[in-house]
Amino acid sequence: MKNGPVRSKENFLVFGSPAIEEDDIAEVVDSIRSGWLGTGPKVARFEEAFRAYKRADHAVAVNSCTAALHLSMLASGVGPGDEVITTPMTFCASVNAIIHAGATPVLADIDARTMNIDPAAVEAKITPKTRAILPVHFGGRPCEMDALSDIAKRHGLTVVEDCAHAIETEYHGKPSGSFGDFGCFSFYVTKNVITGEGGMVTARREADAARIKILALHGMSKDAWKRFSDAGYVHYQVTEPGFKYNMMDIQAAIGIHQLERVERYWKRREALWRRYNEAFAALPVQTPADPDPRTRHGYHLYTLLIDEACAGIDRDGFLNAIQAQNIGAGVHYLSIPEHDYYRRRFGWNPDDYPNAKRVGRCTVSIPFSPKLTDADAADVIEAVTRIVS
Ligand SMILES: Cc1ncc(COP(=O)(O)O)c(C=O)c1O
């Protein structure tokens, strides 16, 4: 390896650093100056803009995708005694949401190439207790929704799509989040549209959207947030014990303008994807599978699989080496059964999910934010090339 890192320490390239622009800042300042910080008109504006972008029937803003998943489980009627099938290649929140609803998560292995849940593995895990499927559009690549929707229909299952990576994603002309009964989105700082922390549920049925809205604010009756408005005091009733999952106007203020730029940012990441593919084609690493032409990839993550036998360095060695080049990287994800807690509680063994196990042990996500300049991308390419050449 050449002497000296690709970038200086002062210029460390932070993984997932968000693109924030002046109109985001001005809108937040406007919220603060107005004094209306909590759930209010900007949340309503953001919900409507997001609903229109996703061509959804209903959209309800919440304070995280984790909250979105939890409430979707509850609104689906999933509870104790039920099983929900999901993927071992996901963030812990997908699995925790099932557990928080009182149900039992069941894992179905991924397709090694797409890293998405394999419909045949789902079918094999169905029991009389199965109540729902929770597919995750990993990295922004849509799951095989025709096959999954067919399984759900044949077995009478609810589908809750985890779209945390998949705002722009489409499958056979239909937007992610529109296949299932619920779509759950994340606006966490590293995501494609950000609000700091934040999430959204899209729902097909008005009654489901209304229940989620109520559950997200303590279970208080409709529009309880209006109780402090100038229209006079509005009494509310608690209809069921809900949660404190509402989004604030300060968060929505950022999201409104982020969403206006969603396509520009997507195009930037698409260009980065092509540039990375070209640069890494001859290196001894595995680049992501090409998107299926009948789909739209959300381009949320760019992952490299680092197999020691080919690359001459193992994944954790690669992580240390890229960090030493002053470039940040991520791991999405260690497979779910690698976590002790789940292993103890559910008796899972990583070997039973060989594709997820291999990906989880080899994968590295390299910087892929729309904020990256061409010079930043050149540094990432130079660092990766130095490490594995
Ligand atoms: C696949 C997936 N699901 C759910 C979540 C949870 O999102 P949030 O942080 O908005 O709760 C994440 C966040 O990283 C995720 O990557």
Short mmCIF file of C-alpha atoms and ligand atoms in Angstrom, two decimals:
data_model
loop_
_atom_site.label_atom_id
_atom_site.label_comp_id
_atom_site.label_asym_id
_atom_site.label_seq_id
_atom_site.Cartn_x
_atom_site.Cartn_y
_atom_site.Cartn_z
CA MET A 1 0.00 0.00 0.00
CA LYS A 2 1.22 3.52 -0.82
CA ASN A 3 2.44 5.79 1.93
CA GLY A 4 0.00 8.18 3.57
CA PRO A 5 -3.78 8.00 3.56
CA VAL A 6 -5.91 9.09 0.60
CA ARG A 7 -7.47 11.87 2.69
CA SER A 8 -6.24 13.85 5.66
CA LYS A 9 -7.67 13.22 9.11
CA GLU A 10 -9.22 16.70 9.16
CA ASN A 11 -11.02 15.84 5.93
CA PHE A 12 -12.39 12.45 7.12
CA LEU A 13 -15.25 11.37 4.84
CA VAL A 14 -18.11 10.53 7.19
CA PHE A 15 -20.25 7.59 6.04
CA GLY A 16 -23.88 8.59 5.45
CA SER A 17 -23.37 12.28 6.02
CA PRO A 18 -26.60 13.92 4.79
CA ALA A 19 -26.98 16.62 2.15
CA ILE A 20 -28.57 19.60 3.90
CA GLU A 21 -29.33 22.75 1.89
CA GLU A 22 -30.27 26.33 2.70
CA ASP A 23 -34.02 25.87 2.25
CA ASP A 24 -34.00 23.07 4.87
CA ILE A 25 -32.31 25.43 7.29
CA ALA A 26 -34.61 28.38 6.50
CA GLU A 27 -37.73 26.22 7.02
CA VAL A 28 -36.49 25.01 10.41
CA VAL A 29 -35.70 28.58 11.44
CA ASP A 30 -39.20 29.57 10.33
CA SER A 31 -40.68 26.85 12.56
CA ILE A 32 -38.64 27.99 15.53
CA ARG A 33 -39.53 31.65 14.99
CA SER A 34 -43.22 30.76 14.64
CA GLY A 35 -43.13 29.02 18.02
CA TRP A 36 -45.00 26.00 16.60
CA LEU A 37 -42.40 23.29 17.14
CA GLY A 38 -44.58 20.22 17.70
CA THR A 39 -46.99 18.37 15.42
CA GLY A 40 -48.78 20.96 13.29
CA PRO A 41 -49.29 22.37 9.80
CA LYS A 42 -45.84 21.44 8.47
CA VAL A 43 -46.36 17.80 9.38
CA ALA A 44 -49.67 17.90 7.48
CA ARG A 45 -47.86 19.48 4.48
CA PHE A 46 -45.11 16.87 4.54
CA GLU A 47 -47.63 14.02 4.82
CA GLU A 48 -49.53 15.30 1.78
CA ALA A 49 -46.37 15.84 -0.29
CA PHE A 50 -45.10 12.37 0.59
CA ARG A 51 -48.48 10.76 -0.12
CA ALA A 52 -48.55 12.42 -3.55
CA TYR A 53 -44.94 11.40 -4.33
CA LYS A 54 -45.65 7.77 -3.41
CA ARG A 55 -49.06 7.80 -5.16
CA ALA A 56 -50.40 6.38 -1.90
CA ASP A 57 -53.96 6.49 -0.61
CA HIS A 58 -52.95 7.70 2.87
CA ALA A 59 -49.75 8.78 4.62
CA VAL A 60 -49.21 9.31 8.35
CA ALA A 61 -45.99 10.84 9.68
CA VAL A 62 -44.36 9.36 12.79
CA ASN A 63 -41.05 9.87 14.55
CA SER A 64 -39.20 6.86 13.10
CA CYS A 65 -39.55 3.90 10.78
CA THR A 66 -39.34 1.73 13.88
CA ALA A 67 -42.54 3.41 15.13
CA ALA A 68 -44.06 3.00 11.65
CA LEU A 69 -43.35 -0.74 11.69
CA HIS A 70 -44.62 -1.20 15.25
CA LEU A 71 -47.90 0.63 14.58
CA SER A 72 -48.39 -1.19 11.26
CA MET A 73 -48.06 -4.49 13.09
CA LEU A 74 -50.65 -3.38 15.66
CA ALA A 75 -53.02 -1.97 13.02
CA SER A 76 -52.72 -5.31 11.15
CA GLY A 77 -54.03 -7.02 14.26
CA VAL A 78 -50.78 -8.96 14.70
CA GLY A 79 -50.29 -10.05 18.29
CA PRO A 80 -49.35 -12.85 20.70
CA GLY A 81 -49.51 -16.32 19.14
CA ASP A 82 -48.95 -14.97 15.62
CA GLU A 83 -45.85 -15.49 13.48
CA VAL A 84 -44.47 -12.85 11.12
CA ILE A 85 -41.96 -13.85 8.44
CA THR A 86 -39.10 -11.45 7.74
CA THR A 87 -35.52 -11.41 6.46
CA PRO A 88 -32.31 -12.09 8.39
CA MET A 89 -30.57 -9.36 6.32
CA THR A 90 -32.08 -6.27 7.93
CA PHE A 91 -31.69 -3.76 10.71
CA CYS A 92 -32.80 -5.02 14.13
CA ALA A 93 -35.80 -2.64 14.07
CA SER A 94 -37.66 -4.84 11.56
CA VAL A 95 -37.48 -7.79 13.94
CA ASN A 96 -38.00 -5.76 17.12
CA ALA A 97 -41.25 -4.30 15.75
CA ILE A 98 -42.65 -7.82 15.47
CA ILE A 99 -41.53 -8.63 19.02
CA HIS A 100 -42.99 -5.37 20.38
CA ALA A 101 -46.35 -6.33 18.87
CA GLY A 102 -46.16 -9.53 20.96
CA ALA A 103 -45.74 -11.77 17.91
CA THR A 104 -42.95 -14.20 17.00
CA PRO A 105 -40.52 -13.31 14.20
CA VAL A 106 -39.67 -16.12 11.76
CA LEU A 107 -36.72 -15.71 9.40
CA ALA A 108 -36.59 -16.75 5.74
CA ASP A 109 -33.18 -16.62 4.04
CA ILE A 110 -32.27 -14.15 1.31
CA ASP A 111 -31.41 -14.60 -2.34
CA ALA A 112 -27.59 -14.41 -2.37
CA ARG A 113 -27.52 -12.14 -5.42
CA THR A 114 -30.22 -9.57 -4.60
CA MET A 115 -29.84 -9.79 -0.81
CA ASN A 116 -33.66 -9.65 -0.60
CA ILE A 117 -35.90 -12.21 1.07
CA ASP A 118 -36.36 -15.29 -1.12
CA PRO A 119 -40.07 -15.98 -1.79
CA ALA A 120 -39.44 -19.76 -1.90
CA ALA A 121 -37.89 -19.57 1.58
CA VAL A 122 -40.93 -17.59 2.77
CA GLU A 123 -43.31 -20.21 1.43
CA ALA A 124 -41.35 -22.92 3.26
CA LYS A 125 -41.74 -21.08 6.60
CA ILE A 126 -45.53 -20.70 6.52
CA THR A 127 -47.39 -22.41 9.35
CA PRO A 128 -50.99 -22.15 10.57
CA LYS A 129 -49.76 -19.36 12.89
CA THR A 130 -48.34 -17.16 10.13
CA ARG A 131 -50.20 -13.88 10.05
CA ALA A 132 -48.00 -11.47 8.10
CA ILE A 133 -44.91 -11.03 5.91
CA LEU A 134 -42.50 -8.16 6.51
CA PRO A 135 -40.25 -7.85 3.43
CA VAL A 136 -37.40 -5.32 3.44
CA HIS A 137 -36.38 -3.70 0.14
CA PHE A 138 -32.70 -4.07 0.96
CA GLY A 139 -30.46 -1.19 -0.09
CA GLY A 140 -33.32 0.20 -2.20
CA ARG A 141 -33.70 -2.88 -4.44
CA PRO A 142 -37.34 -4.03 -4.57
CA CYS A 143 -38.21 -7.49 -3.30
CA GLU A 144 -39.95 -9.94 -5.64
CA MET A 145 -43.36 -8.45 -4.87
CA ASP A 146 -45.33 -10.50 -7.44
CA ALA A 147 -44.28 -13.75 -5.76
CA LEU A 148 -44.65 -12.36 -2.23
CA SER A 149 -48.09 -10.86 -2.97
CA ASP A 150 -49.17 -14.19 -4.43
CA ILE A 151 -48.04 -16.06 -1.29
CA ALA A 152 -49.82 -13.49 0.90
CA LYS A 153 -53.03 -13.82 -1.10
CA ARG A 154 -53.03 -17.61 -1.06
CA HIS A 155 -52.44 -17.77 2.69
CA GLY A 156 -54.50 -14.73 3.72
CA LEU A 157 -51.49 -12.82 5.11
CA THR A 158 -50.98 -9.12 5.74
CA VAL A 159 -47.94 -7.55 4.03
CA VAL A 160 -46.06 -4.76 5.78
CA GLU A 161 -43.24 -3.44 3.57
CA ASP A 162 -40.13 -2.11 5.28
CA CYS A 163 -39.25 0.70 2.86
CA ALA A 164 -36.57 2.29 5.10
CA HIS A 165 -34.14 2.12 2.16
CA ALA A 166 -36.69 2.41 -0.59
CA ILE A 167 -38.38 5.79 -1.00
CA GLU A 168 -37.80 6.00 -4.77
CA THR A 169 -38.11 2.26 -5.39
CA GLU A 170 -40.61 0.81 -7.87
CA TYR A 171 -41.42 -2.73 -8.96
CA HIS A 172 -43.09 -3.38 -12.31
CA GLY A 173 -44.28 0.23 -12.43
CA LYS A 174 -45.75 0.31 -8.93
CA PRO A 175 -44.19 2.26 -6.03
CA SER A 176 -42.73 0.51 -3.00
CA GLY A 177 -45.14 0.62 -0.09
CA SER A 178 -48.16 0.11 -2.35
CA PHE A 179 -48.01 -3.71 -2.51
CA GLY A 180 -48.68 -4.37 1.11
CA ASP A 181 -51.35 -3.12 3.44
CA PHE A 182 -48.71 -0.79 4.91
CA GLY A 183 -45.43 0.78 3.74
CA CYS A 184 -42.98 2.00 6.39
CA PHE A 185 -40.38 4.66 5.55
CA SER A 186 -37.40 6.13 7.43
CA PHE A 187 -36.06 9.68 7.41
CA TYR A 188 -33.12 8.90 9.70
CA VAL A 189 -30.01 11.03 8.97
CA THR A 190 -28.37 8.53 6.64
CA LYS A 191 -31.48 7.87 4.55
CA ASN A 192 -32.44 9.16 1.08
CA VAL A 193 -34.80 11.82 2.50
CA ILE A 194 -34.00 12.97 6.01
CA THR A 195 -35.71 14.71 8.91
CA GLY A 196 -33.07 13.81 11.53
CA GLU A 197 -35.28 11.16 13.06
CA GLY A 198 -38.58 10.47 11.38
CA GLY A 199 -40.79 8.01 9.58
CA MET A 200 -43.96 7.62 7.55
CA VAL A 201 -46.62 4.95 7.14
CA THR A 202 -48.48 4.67 3.86
CA ALA A 203 -51.75 2.77 4.08
CA ARG A 204 -54.37 1.61 1.62
CA ARG A 205 -57.38 1.88 3.91
CA GLU A 206 -58.52 5.12 5.52
CA ALA A 207 -59.50 3.31 8.73
CA ASP A 208 -55.96 1.91 9.11
CA ALA A 209 -54.40 5.35 8.56
CA ALA A 210 -56.78 6.86 11.13
CA ARG A 211 -55.94 4.15 13.70
CA ILE A 212 -52.20 4.68 13.17
CA LYS A 213 -52.60 8.43 13.61
CA ILE A 214 -54.41 7.88 16.90
CA LEU A 215 -51.96 5.22 18.13
CA ALA A 216 -49.04 7.57 17.32
CA LEU A 217 -50.38 10.20 19.73
CA HIS A 218 -51.22 8.39 22.99
CA GLY A 219 -54.42 6.93 21.57
CA MET A 220 -56.06 10.35 21.82
CA SER A 221 -59.07 10.99 19.59
CA LYS A 222 -58.63 12.47 16.12
CA ASP A 223 -56.65 15.71 15.70
CA ALA A 224 -55.93 16.10 19.39
CA TRP A 225 -52.91 18.20 18.38
CA LYS A 226 -55.35 20.96 17.45
CA ARG A 227 -56.30 21.35 21.12
CA PHE A 228 -53.93 24.30 21.59
CA SER A 229 -54.86 26.12 18.36
CA ASP A 230 -56.65 29.47 18.09
CA ALA A 231 -59.93 27.68 17.26
CA GLY A 232 -60.64 27.30 20.97
CA TYR A 233 -59.86 24.42 23.29
CA VAL A 234 -60.74 21.02 21.86
CA HIS A 235 -61.40 18.20 24.34
CA TYR A 236 -60.04 14.80 23.43
CA GLN A 237 -60.88 11.29 24.52
CA VAL A 238 -58.35 8.49 24.99
CA THR A 239 -59.63 5.70 22.79
CA GLU A 240 -56.89 3.14 23.56
CA PRO A 241 -53.42 3.24 25.18
CA GLY A 242 -51.24 4.57 22.39
CA PHE A 243 -47.64 5.70 22.02
CA LYS A 244 -45.66 8.92 21.76
CA TYR A 245 -44.66 8.46 18.12
CA ASN A 246 -45.73 11.75 16.52
CA MET A 247 -43.49 13.76 14.19
CA MET A 248 -42.67 17.39 15.07
CA ASP A 249 -43.05 20.35 12.70
CA ILE A 250 -39.30 21.00 13.09
CA GLN A 251 -38.65 17.55 11.60
CA ALA A 252 -41.24 17.98 8.84
CA ALA A 253 -39.67 21.37 7.99
CA ILE A 254 -36.52 19.55 6.88
CA GLY A 255 -38.44 16.79 5.11
CA ILE A 256 -40.57 19.13 2.98
CA HIS A 257 -37.57 20.48 1.07
CA GLN A 258 -35.63 17.21 1.14
CA LEU A 259 -38.58 15.61 -0.64
CA GLU A 260 -38.53 18.32 -3.32
CA ARG A 261 -34.94 17.22 -4.07
CA VAL A 262 -35.57 13.46 -3.89
CA GLU A 263 -35.22 12.90 -7.65
CA ARG A 264 -32.13 15.10 -8.00
CA TYR A 265 -30.46 13.18 -5.16
CA TRP A 266 -31.53 9.86 -6.71
CA LYS A 267 -29.91 10.85 -10.03
CA ARG A 268 -26.71 11.77 -8.21
CA ARG A 269 -26.58 8.37 -6.48
CA GLU A 270 -27.36 6.61 -9.75
CA ALA A 271 -24.33 8.36 -11.31
CA LEU A 272 -22.19 7.34 -8.32
CA TRP A 273 -23.42 3.74 -8.65
CA ARG A 274 -22.32 3.63 -12.31
CA ARG A 275 -18.99 5.22 -11.52
CA TYR A 276 -18.29 2.75 -8.70
CA ASN A 277 -19.36 -0.22 -10.84
CA GLU A 278 -16.94 0.83 -13.55
CA ALA A 279 -14.08 1.52 -11.15
CA PHE A 280 -14.42 -1.76 -9.25
CA ALA A 281 -15.22 -4.08 -12.18
CA ALA A 282 -11.67 -5.44 -12.41
CA LEU A 283 -11.01 -5.61 -8.65
CA PRO A 284 -11.26 -8.87 -6.65
CA VAL A 285 -14.45 -7.75 -4.84
CA GLN A 286 -18.11 -8.44 -5.58
CA THR A 287 -20.09 -5.39 -6.69
CA PRO A 288 -23.91 -5.21 -6.31
CA ALA A 289 -26.11 -7.08 -8.79
CA ASP A 290 -27.42 -4.91 -11.62
CA PRO A 291 -30.98 -3.70 -11.03
CA ASP A 292 -33.70 -5.69 -12.77
CA PRO A 293 -34.74 -3.47 -15.74
CA ARG A 294 -38.44 -3.81 -14.85
CA THR A 295 -37.77 -2.16 -11.50
CA ARG A 296 -36.49 1.10 -10.14
CA HIS A 297 -33.69 0.70 -7.62
CA GLY A 298 -33.72 3.26 -4.82
CA TYR A 299 -29.88 3.30 -4.69
CA HIS A 300 -29.67 3.64 -0.93
CA LEU A 301 -26.56 1.51 -0.29
CA TYR A 302 -23.57 0.60 -2.41
CA THR A 303 -22.19 -2.63 -0.97
CA LEU A 304 -19.01 -4.52 -1.74
CA LEU A 305 -18.59 -8.14 -0.70
CA ILE A 306 -15.05 -8.72 0.55
CA ASP A 307 -14.13 -12.38 0.43
CA GLU A 308 -10.68 -12.94 1.95
CA ALA A 309 -9.87 -15.76 -0.49
CA CYS A 310 -10.19 -13.31 -3.42
CA ALA A 311 -9.44 -9.90 -1.92
CA GLY A 312 -6.52 -10.98 0.28
CA ILE A 313 -8.10 -9.19 3.24
CA ASP A 314 -11.16 -10.05 5.31
CA ARG A 315 -14.12 -7.73 5.80
CA ASP A 316 -13.09 -6.43 9.22
CA GLY A 317 -9.54 -5.90 7.93
CA PHE A 318 -11.01 -3.93 5.03
CA LEU A 319 -13.05 -1.78 7.44
CA ASN A 320 -9.94 -0.93 9.44
CA ALA A 321 -7.95 -0.23 6.27
CA ILE A 322 -10.52 2.13 4.75
CA GLN A 323 -10.87 3.92 8.08
CA ALA A 324 -7.07 4.36 8.05
CA GLN A 325 -7.49 6.07 4.65
CA ASN A 326 -9.81 8.50 6.51
CA ILE A 327 -12.90 7.24 4.76
CA GLY A 328 -15.87 5.97 6.78
CA ALA A 329 -17.75 2.78 5.90
CA GLY A 330 -20.73 0.86 7.25
CA VAL A 331 -21.92 -2.73 7.69
CA HIS A 332 -25.47 -3.44 6.54
CA TYR A 333 -25.82 -5.83 8.28
CA LEU A 334 -24.49 -8.66 10.40
CA SER A 335 -27.26 -11.18 9.82
CA ILE A 336 -29.95 -11.10 12.51
CA PRO A 337 -29.17 -14.60 13.93
CA GLU A 338 -25.58 -13.46 14.64
CA HIS A 339 -26.95 -11.41 17.55
CA ASP A 340 -26.79 -13.27 20.83
CA TYR A 341 -30.10 -12.04 22.14
CA TYR A 342 -32.11 -13.38 19.20
CA ARG A 343 -30.14 -16.62 19.20
CA ARG A 344 -30.93 -17.22 22.86
CA ARG A 345 -34.56 -16.21 22.62
CA PHE A 346 -35.52 -17.89 19.36
CA GLY A 347 -32.87 -20.61 19.05
CA TRP A 348 -31.72 -19.21 15.69
CA ASN A 349 -28.46 -20.38 14.16
CA PRO A 350 -26.69 -18.31 11.47
CA ASP A 351 -25.89 -21.54 9.59
CA ASP A 352 -29.60 -22.03 8.91
CA TYR A 353 -29.54 -18.82 6.83
CA PRO A 354 -26.36 -19.39 4.81
CA ASN A 355 -26.87 -16.61 2.27
CA ALA A 356 -27.52 -13.98 4.93
CA LYS A 357 -24.63 -15.32 6.99
CA ARG A 358 -22.17 -14.99 4.11
CA VAL A 359 -23.36 -11.51 3.09
CA GLY A 360 -23.34 -10.37 6.72
CA ARG A 361 -19.75 -11.50 7.18
CA CYS A 362 -18.43 -10.07 3.86
CA THR A 363 -20.39 -6.89 3.28
CA VAL A 364 -19.15 -3.31 3.44
CA SER A 365 -21.15 -0.20 2.52
CA ILE A 366 -18.99 2.57 1.10
CA PRO A 367 -19.90 6.31 1.09
CA PHE A 368 -22.84 6.87 -1.24
CA SER A 369 -24.49 10.12 -0.15
CA PRO A 370 -25.68 12.61 -2.80
CA LYS A 371 -23.47 15.06 -0.95
CA LEU A 372 -20.33 13.32 -2.33
CA THR A 373 -18.38 15.44 -4.80
CA ASP A 374 -16.62 13.85 -7.77
CA ALA A 375 -13.37 14.34 -5.86
CA ASP A 376 -14.83 12.50 -2.81
CA ALA A 377 -15.88 9.60 -5.05
CA ALA A 378 -12.38 9.52 -6.59
CA ASP A 379 -10.92 9.25 -3.06
CA VAL A 380 -13.24 6.34 -2.21
CA ILE A 381 -12.25 4.56 -5.42
CA GLU A 382 -8.55 5.17 -4.79
CA ALA A 383 -8.83 3.88 -1.20
CA VAL A 384 -10.70 0.69 -2.19
CA THR A 385 -8.28 0.06 -5.04
CA ARG A 386 -5.25 0.47 -2.77
CA ILE A 387 -6.69 -1.91 -0.17
CA VAL A 388 -7.56 -4.83 -2.42
CA SER A 389 -4.93 -4.51 -5.18
C1 LIG B 1 -34.19 -1.77 7.04
C2 LIG B 1 -34.48 -0.81 8.15
N1 LIG B 1 -35.64 -0.92 8.80
C3 LIG B 1 -35.96 -0.07 9.80
C4 LIG B 1 -35.11 0.93 10.20
C5 LIG B 1 -35.48 1.81 11.33
O1 LIG B 1 -35.57 3.15 10.92
P1 LIG B 1 -35.60 4.32 11.98
O2 LIG B 1 -34.19 4.61 12.38
O3 LIG B 1 -36.22 5.48 11.23
O4 LIG B 1 -36.44 3.87 13.11
C6 LIG B 1 -33.88 1.08 9.55
C7 LIG B 1 -32.96 2.13 9.98
O5 LIG B 1 -31.78 2.13 9.81
C8 LIG B 1 -33.56 0.18 8.50
O6 LIG B 1 -32.38 0.30 7.85
#
